PDB file of C-alpha atoms in Angstrom:
ATOM      1  CA  UNK A   1      22.429 -36.205  25.828  1.00  0.00           C
ATOM      2  CA  UNK A   2      18.948 -38.218  25.794  1.00  0.00           C
ATOM      3  CA  UNK A   3      16.644 -39.205  22.962  1.00  0.00           C
ATOM      4  CA  UNK A   4      15.218 -37.017  20.193  1.00  0.00           C
ATOM      5  CA  UNK A   5      11.951 -37.252  18.456  1.00  0.00           C
ATOM      6  CA  UNK A   6      10.976 -35.381  15.479  1.00  0.00           C
ATOM      7  CA  UNK A   7       8.068 -35.561  13.307  1.00  0.00           C
ATOM      8  CA  UNK A   8       7.899 -35.393   9.247  1.00  0.00           C
ATOM      9  CA  UNK A   9       9.180 -32.319   7.309  1.00  0.00           C
ATOM     10  CA  UNK A  10       7.045 -29.420   6.515  1.00  0.00           C
ATOM     11  CA  UNK A  11       8.211 -29.657   2.732  1.00  0.00           C
ATOM     12  CA  UNK A  12       6.939 -32.031   0.067  1.00  0.00           C
ATOM     13  CA  UNK A  13       8.615 -33.618  -2.841  1.00  0.00           C
ATOM     14  CA  UNK A  14       7.482 -32.631  -6.302  1.00  0.00           C
ATOM     15  CA  UNK A  15       4.564 -34.263  -7.847  1.00  0.00           C
ATOM     16  CA  UNK A  16       7.142 -35.918 -10.376  1.00  0.00           C
ATOM     17  CA  UNK A  17       8.932 -37.396  -7.460  1.00  0.00           C
ATOM     18  CA  UNK A  18       5.861 -38.953  -5.895  1.00  0.00           C
ATOM     19  CA  UNK A  19       4.632 -40.428  -9.160  1.00  0.00           C
ATOM     20  CA  UNK A  20       7.743 -42.078  -9.432  1.00  0.00           C
ATOM     21  CA  UNK A  21       7.881 -43.309  -6.028  1.00  0.00           C
ATOM     22  CA  UNK A  22       4.390 -44.514  -6.138  1.00  0.00           C
ATOM     23  CA  UNK A  23       4.647 -46.445  -9.470  1.00  0.00           C
ATOM     24  CA  UNK A  24       7.650 -48.337  -8.150  1.00  0.00           C
ATOM     25  CA  UNK A  25       6.189 -48.945  -4.792  1.00  0.00           C
ATOM     26  CA  UNK A  26       3.117 -50.638  -6.107  1.00  0.00           C
ATOM     27  CA  UNK A  27       4.337 -54.157  -7.235  1.00  0.00           C
ATOM     28  CA  UNK A  28       6.724 -53.871  -3.747  1.00  0.00           C
ATOM     29  CA  UNK A  29       3.789 -53.528  -1.577  1.00  0.00           C
ATOM     30  CA  UNK A  30       1.630 -56.172  -3.385  1.00  0.00           C
ATOM     31  CA  UNK A  31       4.540 -58.544  -2.872  1.00  0.00           C
ATOM     32  CA  UNK A  32       5.044 -57.523   0.948  1.00  0.00           C
ATOM     33  CA  UNK A  33       1.081 -58.130   1.651  1.00  0.00           C
ATOM     34  CA  UNK A  34       0.517 -57.903   5.170  1.00  0.00           C
ATOM     35  CA  UNK A  35       4.037 -57.570   6.186  1.00  0.00           C
ATOM     36  CA  UNK A  36       4.128 -53.851   4.449  1.00  0.00           C
ATOM     37  CA  UNK A  37       4.512 -51.085   7.398  1.00  0.00           C
ATOM     38  CA  UNK A  38       5.559 -48.003   5.507  1.00  0.00           C
ATOM     39  CA  UNK A  39       7.282 -46.301   2.775  1.00  0.00           C
ATOM     40  CA  UNK A  40       9.125 -42.890   2.756  1.00  0.00           C
ATOM     41  CA  UNK A  41      10.916 -40.611   0.248  1.00  0.00           C
ATOM     42  CA  UNK A  42      14.161 -39.585   1.331  1.00  0.00           C
ATOM     43  CA  UNK A  43      17.303 -37.819   0.548  1.00  0.00           C
ATOM     44  CA  UNK A  44      17.834 -35.621  -1.828  1.00  0.00           C
ATOM     45  CA  UNK A  45      14.182 -36.139  -3.929  1.00  0.00           C
ATOM     46  CA  UNK A  46      13.174 -33.908  -0.896  1.00  0.00           C
ATOM     47  CA  UNK A  47      14.627 -30.874  -2.400  1.00  0.00           C
ATOM     48  CA  UNK A  48      12.753 -28.786  -4.907  1.00  0.00           C
ATOM     49  CA  UNK A  49      15.176 -28.807  -7.980  1.00  0.00           C
ATOM     50  CA  UNK A  50      15.393 -32.807  -7.766  1.00  0.00           C
ATOM     51  CA  UNK A  51      14.571 -34.165 -11.203  1.00  0.00           C
ATOM     52  CA  UNK A  52      13.659 -37.594 -11.217  1.00  0.00           C
ATOM     53  CA  UNK A  53      14.418 -38.041 -14.958  1.00  0.00           C
ATOM     54  CA  UNK A  54      17.955 -37.794 -14.477  1.00  0.00           C
ATOM     55  CA  UNK A  55      18.593 -38.768 -10.669  1.00  0.00           C
ATOM     56  CA  UNK A  56      17.533 -41.779  -8.478  1.00  0.00           C
ATOM     57  CA  UNK A  57      14.713 -41.225  -5.821  1.00  0.00           C
ATOM     58  CA  UNK A  58      15.530 -43.001  -2.455  1.00  0.00           C
ATOM     59  CA  UNK A  59      12.658 -44.885  -0.942  1.00  0.00           C
ATOM     60  CA  UNK A  60      12.717 -46.434   2.450  1.00  0.00           C
ATOM     61  CA  UNK A  61      10.320 -49.332   3.013  1.00  0.00           C
ATOM     62  CA  UNK A  62       9.726 -51.088   6.142  1.00  0.00           C
ATOM     63  CA  UNK A  63       8.346 -54.187   6.522  1.00  0.00           C
ATOM     64  CA  UNK A  64       6.998 -56.361   9.819  1.00  0.00           C
ATOM     65  CA  UNK A  65       9.479 -59.341   8.803  1.00  0.00           C
ATOM     66  CA  UNK A  66      11.808 -59.981   5.945  1.00  0.00           C
ATOM     67  CA  UNK A  67      12.156 -63.904   5.847  1.00  0.00           C
ATOM     68  CA  UNK A  68      13.872 -65.548   3.064  1.00  0.00           C
ATOM     69  CA  UNK A  69      10.861 -66.355   1.308  1.00  0.00           C
ATOM     70  CA  UNK A  70       9.556 -62.902   1.185  1.00  0.00           C
ATOM     71  CA  UNK A  71      13.014 -61.957  -0.297  1.00  0.00           C
ATOM     72  CA  UNK A  72      12.460 -64.347  -2.792  1.00  0.00           C
ATOM     73  CA  UNK A  73       9.195 -63.020  -3.951  1.00  0.00           C
ATOM     74  CA  UNK A  74      10.655 -59.468  -3.656  1.00  0.00           C
ATOM     75  CA  UNK A  75      13.385 -60.498  -6.154  1.00  0.00           C
ATOM     76  CA  UNK A  76      11.207 -61.536  -8.669  1.00  0.00           C
ATOM     77  CA  UNK A  77       9.518 -58.012  -8.870  1.00  0.00           C
ATOM     78  CA  UNK A  78      12.343 -55.591  -7.985  1.00  0.00           C
ATOM     79  CA  UNK A  79      14.321 -55.719 -11.010  1.00  0.00           C
ATOM     80  CA  UNK A  80      11.362 -54.916 -13.408  1.00  0.00           C
ATOM     81  CA  UNK A  81      10.457 -51.925 -10.724  1.00  0.00           C
ATOM     82  CA  UNK A  82      13.750 -51.016 -10.746  1.00  0.00           C
ATOM     83  CA  UNK A  83      14.036 -50.475 -14.344  1.00  0.00           C
ATOM     84  CA  UNK A  84      10.655 -48.791 -14.762  1.00  0.00           C
ATOM     85  CA  UNK A  85      11.819 -46.033 -12.535  1.00  0.00           C
ATOM     86  CA  UNK A  86      14.754 -44.634 -11.426  1.00  0.00           C
ATOM     87  CA  UNK A  87      14.362 -45.413  -7.832  1.00  0.00           C
ATOM     88  CA  UNK A  88      17.218 -46.734  -5.032  1.00  0.00           C
ATOM     89  CA  UNK A  89      15.310 -48.830  -2.600  1.00  0.00           C
ATOM     90  CA  UNK A  90      16.174 -49.709   0.931  1.00  0.00           C
ATOM     91  CA  UNK A  91      13.943 -52.381   2.731  1.00  0.00           C
ATOM     92  CA  UNK A  92      14.347 -53.150   6.406  1.00  0.00           C
ATOM     93  CA  UNK A  93      12.132 -54.929   8.927  1.00  0.00           C
ATOM     94  CA  UNK A  94      11.083 -53.473  12.219  1.00  0.00           C
ATOM     95  CA  UNK A  95      13.717 -55.362  14.086  1.00  0.00           C
ATOM     96  CA  UNK A  96      16.720 -54.027  11.960  1.00  0.00           C
ATOM     97  CA  UNK A  97      15.245 -50.703  12.447  1.00  0.00           C
ATOM     98  CA  UNK A  98      15.215 -50.975  16.127  1.00  0.00           C
ATOM     99  CA  UNK A  99      18.603 -52.790  16.468  1.00  0.00           C
ATOM    100  CA  UNK A 100      20.381 -50.126  14.146  1.00  0.00           C
ATOM    101  CA  UNK A 101      19.102 -47.171  16.273  1.00  0.00           C
ATOM    102  CA  UNK A 102      22.495 -46.954  18.157  1.00  0.00           C
ATOM    103  CA  UNK A 103      24.523 -48.002  15.589  1.00  0.00           C
ATOM    104  CA  UNK A 104      23.443 -45.517  12.958  1.00  0.00           C
ATOM    105  CA  UNK A 105      22.454 -42.317  14.735  1.00  0.00           C
ATOM    106  CA  UNK A 106      23.520 -40.020  12.050  1.00  0.00           C
ATOM    107  CA  UNK A 107      21.351 -41.772   9.318  1.00  0.00           C
ATOM    108  CA  UNK A 108      18.362 -42.169  11.682  1.00  0.00           C
ATOM    109  CA  UNK A 109      18.277 -38.599  12.887  1.00  0.00           C
ATOM    110  CA  UNK A 110      18.541 -37.438   9.416  1.00  0.00           C
ATOM    111  CA  UNK A 111      15.784 -39.660   8.186  1.00  0.00           C
ATOM    112  CA  UNK A 112      13.644 -38.721  11.064  1.00  0.00           C
ATOM    113  CA  UNK A 113      14.079 -35.045  10.313  1.00  0.00           C
ATOM    114  CA  UNK A 114      13.926 -35.500   6.583  1.00  0.00           C
ATOM    115  CA  UNK A 115      11.370 -37.838   5.011  1.00  0.00           C
ATOM    116  CA  UNK A 116       8.069 -37.666   3.193  1.00  0.00           C
ATOM    117  CA  UNK A 117       5.235 -40.472   4.012  1.00  0.00           C
ATOM    118  CA  UNK A 118       4.632 -42.211   0.713  1.00  0.00           C
ATOM    119  CA  UNK A 119       2.167 -45.106   2.396  1.00  0.00           C
ATOM    120  CA  UNK A 120       1.496 -46.682   5.280  1.00  0.00           C
ATOM    121  CA  UNK A 121       2.431 -45.771   9.382  1.00  0.00           C
ATOM    122  CA  UNK A 122       4.813 -42.990   9.953  1.00  0.00           C
ATOM    123  CA  UNK A 123       7.142 -44.654  12.242  1.00  0.00           C
ATOM    124  CA  UNK A 124       9.344 -41.750  12.725  1.00  0.00           C
ATOM    125  CA  UNK A 125       6.606 -39.874  14.844  1.00  0.00           C
ATOM    126  CA  UNK A 126       7.520 -41.881  17.705  1.00  0.00           C
ATOM    127  CA  UNK A 127      10.752 -43.327  16.834  1.00  0.00           C
ATOM    128  CA  UNK A 128      13.243 -42.713  19.625  1.00  0.00           C
ATOM    129  CA  UNK A 129      16.901 -42.041  18.310  1.00  0.00           C
ATOM    130  CA  UNK A 130      19.585 -42.167  20.924  1.00  0.00           C
ATOM    131  CA  UNK A 131      22.307 -39.508  20.805  1.00  0.00           C
ATOM    132  CA  UNK A 132      25.023 -41.643  22.993  1.00  0.00           C
ATOM    133  CA  UNK A 133      27.224 -42.255  19.903  1.00  0.00           C
ATOM    134  CA  UNK A 134      26.253 -39.468  17.758  1.00  0.00           C
ATOM    135  CA  UNK A 135      29.721 -37.607  18.273  1.00  0.00           C
ATOM    136  CA  UNK A 136      31.823 -40.736  17.950  1.00  0.00           C
ATOM    137  CA  UNK A 137      30.166 -41.827  14.516  1.00  0.00           C
ATOM    138  CA  UNK A 138      30.523 -38.172  13.378  1.00  0.00           C
ATOM    139  CA  UNK A 139      34.131 -38.236  13.979  1.00  0.00           C
ATOM    140  CA  UNK A 140      34.536 -41.685  12.531  1.00  0.00           C
ATOM    141  CA  UNK A 141      32.813 -40.680   9.325  1.00  0.00           C
ATOM    142  CA  UNK A 142      34.666 -37.426   9.146  1.00  0.00           C
ATOM    143  CA  UNK A 143      38.060 -38.986   9.329  1.00  0.00           C
ATOM    144  CA  UNK A 144      37.127 -41.839   7.057  1.00  0.00           C
ATOM    145  CA  UNK A 145      36.069 -39.357   4.215  1.00  0.00           C
ATOM    146  CA  UNK A 146      39.218 -37.116   4.641  1.00  0.00           C
ATOM    147  CA  UNK A 147      41.289 -40.372   4.193  1.00  0.00           C
ATOM    148  CA  UNK A 148      39.305 -41.505   1.147  1.00  0.00           C
ATOM    149  CA  UNK A 149      39.400 -37.802  -0.220  1.00  0.00           C
ATOM    150  CA  UNK A 150      43.149 -37.602   0.342  1.00  0.00           C
ATOM    151  CA  UNK A 151      43.886 -40.883  -1.562  1.00  0.00           C
ATOM    152  CA  UNK A 152      41.439 -39.702  -4.361  1.00  0.00           C
ATOM    153  CA  UNK A 153      43.459 -36.311  -4.383  1.00  0.00           C
ATOM    154  CA  UNK A 154      46.772 -38.300  -4.976  1.00  0.00           C
ATOM    155  CA  UNK A 155      45.245 -40.256  -7.859  1.00  0.00           C
ATOM    156  CA  UNK A 156      43.625 -37.562  -9.546  1.00  0.00           C
ATOM    157  CA  UNK A 157      45.558 -34.220  -8.907  1.00  0.00           C
ATOM    158  CA  UNK A 158      46.957 -34.009 -12.504  1.00  0.00           C
ATOM    159  CA  UNK A 159      43.563 -34.423 -14.003  1.00  0.00           C
ATOM    160  CA  UNK A 160      41.235 -31.647 -13.845  1.00  0.00           C
ATOM    161  CA  UNK A 161      38.122 -33.778 -14.752  1.00  0.00           C
ATOM    162  CA  UNK A 162      38.708 -36.671 -12.120  1.00  0.00           C
ATOM    163  CA  UNK A 163      39.255 -33.996  -9.497  1.00  0.00           C
ATOM    164  CA  UNK A 164      36.085 -32.458 -10.407  1.00  0.00           C
ATOM    165  CA  UNK A 165      34.365 -36.108 -10.342  1.00  0.00           C
ATOM    166  CA  UNK A 166      35.784 -37.041  -7.196  1.00  0.00           C
ATOM    167  CA  UNK A 167      34.792 -34.104  -5.051  1.00  0.00           C
ATOM    168  CA  UNK A 168      31.431 -33.868  -6.486  1.00  0.00           C
ATOM    169  CA  UNK A 169      30.617 -37.584  -5.767  1.00  0.00           C
ATOM    170  CA  UNK A 170      31.479 -36.937  -2.186  1.00  0.00           C
ATOM    171  CA  UNK A 171      28.833 -34.041  -1.762  1.00  0.00           C
ATOM    172  CA  UNK A 172      25.615 -35.717  -0.601  1.00  0.00           C
ATOM    173  CA  UNK A 173      27.599 -37.716   1.985  1.00  0.00           C
ATOM    174  CA  UNK A 174      28.887 -34.694   3.420  1.00  0.00           C
ATOM    175  CA  UNK A 175      25.582 -32.722   3.647  1.00  0.00           C
ATOM    176  CA  UNK A 176      24.051 -35.429   5.995  1.00  0.00           C
ATOM    177  CA  UNK A 177      27.339 -35.385   8.308  1.00  0.00           C
ATOM    178  CA  UNK A 178      27.013 -31.381   8.178  1.00  0.00           C
ATOM    179  CA  UNK A 179      23.801 -31.671   9.435  1.00  0.00           C
ATOM    180  CA  UNK A 180      24.775 -34.186  12.325  1.00  0.00           C
ATOM    181  CA  UNK A 181      27.439 -31.727  13.225  1.00  0.00           C
ATOM    182  CA  UNK A 182      24.723 -29.167  13.730  1.00  0.00           C
ATOM    183  CA  UNK A 183      22.729 -31.426  16.097  1.00  0.00           C
ATOM    184  CA  UNK A 184      26.078 -32.079  18.347  1.00  0.00           C
ATOM    185  CA  UNK A 185      25.926 -28.362  19.008  1.00  0.00           C
ATOM    186  CA  UNK A 186      22.230 -28.595  19.935  1.00  0.00           C
ATOM    187  CA  UNK A 187      20.595 -27.000  16.690  1.00  0.00           C
ATOM    188  CA  UNK A 188      18.072 -28.013  14.305  1.00  0.00           C
ATOM    189  CA  UNK A 189      19.698 -28.143  10.695  1.00  0.00           C
ATOM    190  CA  UNK A 190      18.254 -25.490   8.222  1.00  0.00           C
ATOM    191  CA  UNK A 191      16.601 -26.919   5.021  1.00  0.00           C
ATOM    192  CA  UNK A 192      18.490 -25.170   2.661  1.00  0.00           C
ATOM    193  CA  UNK A 193      21.960 -25.778   1.760  1.00  0.00           C
ATOM    194  CA  UNK A 194      23.474 -22.454   2.057  1.00  0.00           C
ATOM    195  CA  UNK A 195      22.499 -21.791   5.628  1.00  0.00           C
ATOM    196  CA  UNK A 196      23.673 -25.360   6.510  1.00  0.00           C
ATOM    197  CA  UNK A 197      27.215 -24.425   5.433  1.00  0.00           C
ATOM    198  CA  UNK A 198      27.064 -20.856   7.061  1.00  0.00           C
ATOM    199  CA  UNK A 199      25.977 -22.450  10.514  1.00  0.00           C
ATOM    200  CA  UNK A 200      28.379 -25.304  10.577  1.00  0.00           C
ATOM    201  CA  UNK A 201      31.223 -22.868   9.466  1.00  0.00           C
ATOM    202  CA  UNK A 202      30.121 -20.295  12.316  1.00  0.00           C
ATOM    203  CA  UNK A 203      30.058 -23.078  14.954  1.00  0.00           C
ATOM    204  CA  UNK A 204      33.208 -24.608  14.025  1.00  0.00           C
ATOM    205  CA  UNK A 205      35.202 -21.608  13.044  1.00  0.00           C
ATOM    206  CA  UNK A 206      35.880 -22.737   9.467  1.00  0.00           C
ATOM    207  CA  UNK A 207      35.483 -21.110   6.064  1.00  0.00           C
ATOM    208  CA  UNK A 208      31.909 -21.389   4.752  1.00  0.00           C
ATOM    209  CA  UNK A 209      32.916 -21.120   0.886  1.00  0.00           C
ATOM    210  CA  UNK A 210      35.749 -23.525   1.329  1.00  0.00           C
ATOM    211  CA  UNK A 211      32.997 -26.014   3.399  1.00  0.00           C
ATOM    212  CA  UNK A 212      30.563 -25.671   0.249  1.00  0.00           C
ATOM    213  CA  UNK A 213      33.166 -26.721  -2.370  1.00  0.00           C
ATOM    214  CA  UNK A 214      32.030 -30.039  -3.017  1.00  0.00           C
ATOM    215  CA  UNK A 215      28.557 -28.987  -3.231  1.00  0.00           C
ATOM    216  CA  UNK A 216      29.764 -26.148  -5.849  1.00  0.00           C
ATOM    217  CA  UNK A 217      31.520 -28.945  -7.645  1.00  0.00           C
ATOM    218  CA  UNK A 218      28.568 -31.308  -8.008  1.00  0.00           C
ATOM    219  CA  UNK A 219      26.423 -28.073  -9.224  1.00  0.00           C
ATOM    220  CA  UNK A 220      28.991 -27.276 -12.117  1.00  0.00           C
ATOM    221  CA  UNK A 221      28.427 -29.190 -15.562  1.00  0.00           C
ATOM    222  CA  UNK A 222      32.165 -29.385 -16.148  1.00  0.00           C
ATOM    223  CA  UNK A 223      35.576 -28.892 -14.087  1.00  0.00           C
ATOM    224  CA  UNK A 224      36.527 -25.322 -13.727  1.00  0.00           C
ATOM    225  CA  UNK A 225      40.225 -25.765 -14.794  1.00  0.00           C
ATOM    226  CA  UNK A 226      43.053 -27.825 -13.223  1.00  0.00           C
ATOM    227  CA  UNK A 227      44.079 -25.077 -10.913  1.00  0.00           C
ATOM    228  CA  UNK A 228      40.792 -24.107  -9.532  1.00  0.00           C
ATOM    229  CA  UNK A 229      39.832 -27.728  -9.170  1.00  0.00           C
ATOM    230  CA  UNK A 230      43.036 -28.404  -6.996  1.00  0.00           C
ATOM    231  CA  UNK A 231      42.464 -25.123  -4.847  1.00  0.00           C
ATOM    232  CA  UNK A 232      38.563 -26.223  -4.203  1.00  0.00           C
ATOM    233  CA  UNK A 233      39.758 -29.675  -3.391  1.00  0.00           C
ATOM    234  CA  UNK A 234      42.583 -28.670  -1.140  1.00  0.00           C
ATOM    235  CA  UNK A 235      40.541 -26.144   0.628  1.00  0.00           C
ATOM    236  CA  UNK A 236      37.719 -28.693   1.128  1.00  0.00           C
ATOM    237  CA  UNK A 237      40.010 -31.238   2.785  1.00  0.00           C
ATOM    238  CA  UNK A 238      41.378 -28.940   4.993  1.00  0.00           C
ATOM    239  CA  UNK A 239      37.898 -27.970   6.296  1.00  0.00           C
ATOM    240  CA  UNK A 240      37.292 -31.623   6.856  1.00  0.00           C
ATOM    241  CA  UNK A 241      40.310 -31.910   8.741  1.00  0.00           C
ATOM    242  CA  UNK A 242      39.544 -29.434  10.970  1.00  0.00           C
ATOM    243  CA  UNK A 243      36.177 -30.575  11.807  1.00  0.00           C
ATOM    244  CA  UNK A 244      37.452 -34.035  12.576  1.00  0.00           C
ATOM    245  CA  UNK A 245      39.601 -32.048  15.210  1.00  0.00           C
ATOM    246  CA  UNK A 246      36.809 -30.079  16.303  1.00  0.00           C
ATOM    247  CA  UNK A 247      34.636 -32.984  16.810  1.00  0.00           C
ATOM    248  CA  UNK A 248      37.333 -34.867  18.683  1.00  0.00           C
ATOM    249  CA  UNK A 249      37.815 -32.058  20.974  1.00  0.00           C
ATOM    250  CA  UNK A 250      33.972 -32.350  22.072  1.00  0.00           C
ATOM    251  CA  UNK A 251      34.835 -35.799  23.648  1.00  0.00           C
ATOM    252  CA  UNK A 252      33.986 -35.582  27.199  1.00  0.00           C
ATOM    253  CA  UNK A 253      32.819 -31.889  27.092  1.00  0.00           C
TER     254      UNK A 253
END
């Protein structure tokens, strides 16, 4: 594969999410001064049902440079900004972005397709993300997550509440991987969750219901009972294991 360029998504965060991010950004941008390049809202905050009063808003801030002296200036304002609004920031320099494109292709491809420009220049309009190592990173992530979930199951298999919490906590990380799995097959990931699960299941020969298990658990306010929690966890583990094998089989194809 070659390189991939995408523009900003057609959907926008809610007014509440934008207001939260703008309040947080104001003092940070002031400290960065002429080094400020851009700020984008990313992640789950782009979903229409996202509530910034209960979940943190992901904001990516790009600076021309981030020398230690600049970090010291930011350190004086970030704790106050962080406490004022529920924001999880990621600050990077332009050099860090350019040098990490081949190392984190999943993350950068996902960001290039799913972000909302909050201020400054939209770097993703021209950013070239190489696909060269995409398959390798997808398999590595799948196998690593499968190992961690297996260990979590062994620790919590007798406690429905802990099973529920462990599987629910993994959901957001898997969604990014599922979108990368569609890109490996040459497809543009759909915006909604249901169609994402359906397409991954169809393309890789999986059970879409089992594949959505982590996200179903995250949507539940409490565990569904020990037997159901175990069954959902085991079914999801099986799908992840099969996915890792399917991606490995793409090597050299």
